[in-house]
Amino acid sequence: MSSSHTAEFLRVKALAERGVATAQHSLGFMYVNGQGVPRNDELAVAWYRMAASSGLEQAQYNLGVMYQKGQGVAQDLGQALHWYRQAAEQGYVQAQYNLGWLYAKGQGTPADVHEALHWFNKAAAQGDPGAQHNLGMMYEGGKGVAQDVAQAVEWYRKAADQNYARSQFNLALRYDSGQGIARDAQQAIHWFRKAAEQGYAPAQFNLGLRYDKGQDLPQDSEKAILWYGRAGEQGHASSQFNLALIHDAGHGVARDPQLALAWFRRAAEQGHAGAQDNLGLRYEHGQGVEQDYAQAAHWYALAAEQGFAGAQYHLGQLYDAGHGVAQDPSIALDWYRKAAEQGHLRAQFDLALRFESGNGVTQDEREAAYWYRKAADQDYAPAQYALGQLLDRDDTGTVDPRQATLWFRKAAEQGHALAQFALGLRHDSGHGAERDYEAAHFWYLCAARQGHARAQFNLGVMYAAGQGVPLDLVEAYAWLHRAGAAGIAPAANYIRRIAARMEPALLAQANGYIGAA
């Protein structure tokens, strides 16, 4: 402590003891900050109280702060409210803002949105950017006033022009969405950048996202990493997660699985469900960490409890297998159902398989059909095929061959070989579809090219008979050979009969074709 400070303290103390309110306030300030005297919050409160009782608005405000924080005095939000009001009524802007905040939050008083609006208006009229921002929020949400997004934008702009980062961010969001103002991507980026450069993490994340996805800005992974990194270092979990994804995929930068793992862990530890699920996957499969099913279950459970469908499905799989947890099909089923009800495709499909087979549940083909349809509606070809099969069976009670054909077609058009064969068979037999040998040939050919042995056999028979396609003994011979090699026993008899119908030169050509194939 320098002598000049000590002298200044003694001078102020003498004036304070003579009842000079400004000196009493200054003395309280010195005690709070340990300025020229050892810090002493209790004495600060005593001197602030003397000055406040004399009507000094700055002392009334500071005394309110001490009560609000419980600094040098027991926390008492009612007393904080009292002293803020004394200062606010004298026009002290920070007190008006704090008073508005206490009313908005219902601290020290029942929440009163109209009182909050009144005091924020007072402070905003004096140019306080925090109050201007809060007014913007109230107009945007219709709290205490009629909802008016255009009015909200005006208040955000006033605060943004004073470099208030949260308003700059909100203004950017409005320009981005075109709510209350004409959409303007470049203005959105301008205000995101302003807020980001002040260190406002949500704006940094948003700017990073635009560079990451090439949205309204040229794609630039390095700049995305820069902005995600700044927000991530402040603990912004979504930025940490996106950083992990970039490093994991090597998207625009060298792949770095260990750095990805570190960012996944940081985001997971803050409760980011996607990161928790990702970390669970790494422990389950031993990717970058030693395989540890118990750790996998731990991270999946954290994400699953937050309603993250992927983690609910993965946790169900662990309970199914008894990996890291006691095996329990009923708990597995509960998690599958939770994930399925949120639209998780594989959970819906696996749930349907269980109900169809009666694996761990009472067999229920109606329930199976329900979940197959949910997955099929998401264009999942295996579910479309399975639903077609269910609808085609007499024992379901919902037999509907035409509907079955529609689902087989949807799956077949996605390249599902079993559905392609099923559709070929229907056109071949006229069951659930018009008999159409050309269509049958087309779908058999699609399935046969994917190695479906029975489709190869049927295709060979069609070429041999000239059914739905011009007669071609060489093609018939080749497809039947493939079917025979795949274990279709009747193919051998057909091959002998076709060989007997062929001239030696044609048979040699056919055998050469098979060798070339």
Short mmCIF file of N, CA and C in Angstrom, two decimals, residues 122-193:
data_model
loop_
_atom_site.label_atom_id
_atom_site.label_comp_id
_atom_site.label_asym_id
_atom_site.label_seq_id
_atom_site.Cartn_x
_atom_site.Cartn_y
_atom_site.Cartn_z
N LYS A 122 -37.17 2.48 -19.18
CA LYS A 122 -36.49 3.65 -18.59
C LYS A 122 -34.98 3.60 -18.89
N ALA A 123 -34.39 2.42 -18.65
CA ALA A 123 -32.94 2.28 -18.86
C ALA A 123 -32.60 2.36 -20.34
N ALA A 124 -33.45 1.73 -21.18
CA ALA A 124 -33.20 1.73 -22.62
C ALA A 124 -33.25 3.14 -23.19
N ALA A 125 -34.18 3.96 -22.67
CA ALA A 125 -34.29 5.35 -23.13
C ALA A 125 -33.03 6.14 -22.82
N GLN A 126 -32.29 5.68 -21.79
CA GLN A 126 -31.02 6.34 -21.45
C GLN A 126 -29.84 5.70 -22.21
N GLY A 127 -30.18 4.75 -23.11
CA GLY A 127 -29.14 4.16 -23.96
C GLY A 127 -28.47 2.92 -23.40
N ASP A 128 -29.06 2.30 -22.35
CA ASP A 128 -28.42 1.10 -21.79
C ASP A 128 -28.63 -0.08 -22.75
N PRO A 129 -27.54 -0.65 -23.29
CA PRO A 129 -27.70 -1.69 -24.31
C PRO A 129 -28.30 -2.99 -23.77
N GLY A 130 -28.01 -3.33 -22.51
CA GLY A 130 -28.59 -4.53 -21.92
C GLY A 130 -30.10 -4.42 -21.84
N ALA A 131 -30.60 -3.25 -21.44
CA ALA A 131 -32.04 -3.02 -21.35
C ALA A 131 -32.66 -3.03 -22.75
N GLN A 132 -31.97 -2.43 -23.71
CA GLN A 132 -32.47 -2.44 -25.08
C GLN A 132 -32.59 -3.88 -25.60
N HIS A 133 -31.58 -4.68 -25.29
CA HIS A 133 -31.62 -6.07 -25.71
C HIS A 133 -32.80 -6.80 -25.06
N ASN A 134 -32.99 -6.58 -23.76
CA ASN A 134 -34.08 -7.26 -23.06
C ASN A 134 -35.44 -6.85 -23.59
N LEU A 135 -35.57 -5.57 -23.97
CA LEU A 135 -36.82 -5.13 -24.59
C LEU A 135 -37.04 -5.86 -25.92
N GLY A 136 -35.95 -6.02 -26.66
CA GLY A 136 -36.04 -6.78 -27.91
C GLY A 136 -36.56 -8.19 -27.65
N MET A 137 -36.03 -8.82 -26.61
CA MET A 137 -36.45 -10.19 -26.26
C MET A 137 -37.94 -10.21 -25.89
N MET A 138 -38.39 -9.18 -25.16
CA MET A 138 -39.78 -9.14 -24.71
C MET A 138 -40.72 -8.94 -25.90
N TYR A 139 -40.34 -8.06 -26.83
CA TYR A 139 -41.17 -7.87 -28.03
C TYR A 139 -41.16 -9.11 -28.91
N GLU A 140 -40.03 -9.77 -28.97
CA GLU A 140 -39.94 -10.98 -29.80
C GLU A 140 -40.81 -12.10 -29.23
N GLY A 141 -40.80 -12.24 -27.91
CA GLY A 141 -41.57 -13.32 -27.27
C GLY A 141 -42.98 -12.93 -26.89
N GLY A 142 -43.34 -11.64 -27.05
CA GLY A 142 -44.68 -11.19 -26.66
C GLY A 142 -44.88 -11.25 -25.16
N LYS A 143 -43.83 -10.88 -24.38
CA LYS A 143 -43.92 -10.92 -22.92
C LYS A 143 -44.19 -9.50 -22.39
N GLY A 144 -45.41 -9.30 -21.87
CA GLY A 144 -45.77 -8.00 -21.33
C GLY A 144 -46.18 -7.01 -22.39
N VAL A 145 -45.99 -7.37 -23.65
CA VAL A 145 -46.37 -6.51 -24.79
C VAL A 145 -46.89 -7.43 -25.88
N ALA A 146 -47.61 -6.83 -26.83
CA ALA A 146 -48.02 -7.62 -27.99
C ALA A 146 -46.77 -8.02 -28.77
N GLN A 147 -46.72 -9.27 -29.22
CA GLN A 147 -45.55 -9.73 -29.98
C GLN A 147 -45.37 -8.85 -31.22
N ASP A 148 -44.15 -8.40 -31.42
CA ASP A 148 -43.85 -7.49 -32.54
C ASP A 148 -42.39 -7.68 -32.91
N VAL A 149 -42.15 -8.57 -33.89
CA VAL A 149 -40.77 -8.92 -34.23
C VAL A 149 -40.05 -7.73 -34.83
N ALA A 150 -40.77 -6.89 -35.60
CA ALA A 150 -40.14 -5.70 -36.20
C ALA A 150 -39.65 -4.76 -35.10
N GLN A 151 -40.46 -4.59 -34.05
CA GLN A 151 -40.05 -3.74 -32.92
C GLN A 151 -38.86 -4.37 -32.19
N ALA A 152 -38.88 -5.69 -32.05
CA ALA A 152 -37.75 -6.39 -31.43
C ALA A 152 -36.48 -6.11 -32.20
N VAL A 153 -36.57 -6.18 -33.53
CA VAL A 153 -35.39 -5.94 -34.38
C VAL A 153 -34.84 -4.53 -34.14
N GLU A 154 -35.72 -3.55 -33.99
CA GLU A 154 -35.26 -2.17 -33.77
C GLU A 154 -34.49 -2.05 -32.45
N TRP A 155 -34.99 -2.70 -31.40
CA TRP A 155 -34.27 -2.64 -30.11
C TRP A 155 -32.94 -3.39 -30.21
N TYR A 156 -32.95 -4.56 -30.89
CA TYR A 156 -31.68 -5.29 -31.06
C TYR A 156 -30.68 -4.41 -31.81
N ARG A 157 -31.16 -3.69 -32.82
CA ARG A 157 -30.25 -2.86 -33.62
C ARG A 157 -29.64 -1.74 -32.77
N LYS A 158 -30.46 -1.12 -31.91
CA LYS A 158 -29.93 -0.05 -31.04
C LYS A 158 -28.79 -0.57 -30.17
N ALA A 159 -29.01 -1.76 -29.58
CA ALA A 159 -27.97 -2.33 -28.71
C ALA A 159 -26.78 -2.83 -29.54
N ALA A 160 -27.07 -3.42 -30.70
CA ALA A 160 -26.01 -3.94 -31.57
C ALA A 160 -25.09 -2.81 -32.03
N ASP A 161 -25.68 -1.65 -32.31
CA ASP A 161 -24.88 -0.49 -32.74
C ASP A 161 -23.96 0.00 -31.62
N GLN A 162 -24.28 -0.41 -30.38
CA GLN A 162 -23.40 -0.08 -29.25
C GLN A 162 -22.44 -1.23 -28.94
N ASN A 163 -22.36 -2.18 -29.89
CA ASN A 163 -21.43 -3.32 -29.77
C ASN A 163 -21.87 -4.33 -28.71
N TYR A 164 -23.16 -4.43 -28.46
CA TYR A 164 -23.67 -5.40 -27.50
C TYR A 164 -23.79 -6.74 -28.21
N ALA A 165 -22.95 -7.70 -27.83
CA ALA A 165 -22.77 -8.93 -28.62
C ALA A 165 -24.05 -9.75 -28.73
N ARG A 166 -24.79 -9.89 -27.63
CA ARG A 166 -26.00 -10.73 -27.68
C ARG A 166 -27.02 -10.15 -28.66
N SER A 167 -27.10 -8.83 -28.75
CA SER A 167 -28.02 -8.22 -29.70
C SER A 167 -27.50 -8.36 -31.13
N GLN A 168 -26.20 -8.26 -31.29
CA GLN A 168 -25.62 -8.47 -32.62
C GLN A 168 -25.97 -9.88 -33.11
N PHE A 169 -25.87 -10.83 -32.19
CA PHE A 169 -26.19 -12.22 -32.53
C PHE A 169 -27.67 -12.37 -32.88
N ASN A 170 -28.55 -11.80 -32.05
CA ASN A 170 -30.00 -11.92 -32.31
C ASN A 170 -30.39 -11.22 -33.61
N LEU A 171 -29.74 -10.09 -33.89
CA LEU A 171 -30.01 -9.37 -35.13
C LEU A 171 -29.58 -10.23 -36.32
N ALA A 172 -28.43 -10.90 -36.18
CA ALA A 172 -27.97 -11.81 -37.23
C ALA A 172 -28.98 -12.92 -37.47
N LEU A 173 -29.53 -13.48 -36.39
CA LEU A 173 -30.53 -14.55 -36.52
C LEU A 173 -31.76 -14.07 -37.26
N ARG A 174 -32.19 -12.83 -36.98
CA ARG A 174 -33.36 -12.27 -37.66
C ARG A 174 -33.08 -12.07 -39.15
N TYR A 175 -31.90 -11.55 -39.48
CA TYR A 175 -31.53 -11.39 -40.90
C TYR A 175 -31.45 -12.76 -41.58
N ASP A 176 -31.01 -13.75 -40.84
CA ASP A 176 -30.84 -15.09 -41.41
C ASP A 176 -32.18 -15.75 -41.69
N SER A 177 -33.15 -15.52 -40.79
CA SER A 177 -34.46 -16.18 -40.93
C SER A 177 -35.45 -15.33 -41.71
N GLY A 178 -35.16 -14.02 -41.82
CA GLY A 178 -36.11 -13.13 -42.49
C GLY A 178 -37.33 -12.85 -41.65
N GLN A 179 -37.18 -12.93 -40.32
CA GLN A 179 -38.31 -12.65 -39.41
C GLN A 179 -38.24 -11.20 -38.95
N GLY A 180 -39.32 -10.44 -39.25
CA GLY A 180 -39.38 -9.05 -38.82
C GLY A 180 -38.51 -8.13 -39.66
N ILE A 181 -37.88 -8.70 -40.69
CA ILE A 181 -36.95 -7.93 -41.53
C ILE A 181 -36.70 -8.76 -42.78
N ALA A 182 -36.39 -8.11 -43.88
CA ALA A 182 -36.12 -8.86 -45.12
C ALA A 182 -34.88 -9.73 -44.93
N ARG A 183 -34.94 -10.97 -45.41
CA ARG A 183 -33.79 -11.86 -45.27
C ARG A 183 -32.60 -11.27 -46.03
N ASP A 184 -31.44 -11.30 -45.38
CA ASP A 184 -30.22 -10.76 -45.99
C ASP A 184 -29.04 -11.55 -45.42
N ALA A 185 -28.60 -12.53 -46.18
CA ALA A 185 -27.55 -13.44 -45.70
C ALA A 185 -26.27 -12.69 -45.35
N GLN A 186 -25.93 -11.68 -46.16
CA GLN A 186 -24.67 -10.96 -45.92
C GLN A 186 -24.75 -10.10 -44.65
N GLN A 187 -25.93 -9.51 -44.40
CA GLN A 187 -26.10 -8.77 -43.14
C GLN A 187 -26.04 -9.73 -41.95
N ALA A 188 -26.61 -10.91 -42.11
CA ALA A 188 -26.55 -11.91 -41.05
C ALA A 188 -25.09 -12.23 -40.73
N ILE A 189 -24.30 -12.49 -41.76
CA ILE A 189 -22.89 -12.82 -41.56
C ILE A 189 -22.15 -11.65 -40.92
N HIS A 190 -22.47 -10.43 -41.37
CA HIS A 190 -21.84 -9.22 -40.81
C HIS A 190 -22.03 -9.17 -39.30
N TRP A 191 -23.27 -9.40 -38.84
CA TRP A 191 -23.55 -9.30 -37.40
C TRP A 191 -23.06 -10.52 -36.64
N PHE A 192 -23.12 -11.71 -37.25
CA PHE A 192 -22.50 -12.88 -36.61
C PHE A 192 -21.02 -12.61 -36.36
N ARG A 193 -20.36 -12.04 -37.37
CA ARG A 193 -18.92 -11.79 -37.26
C ARG A 193 -18.63 -10.76 -36.17
#
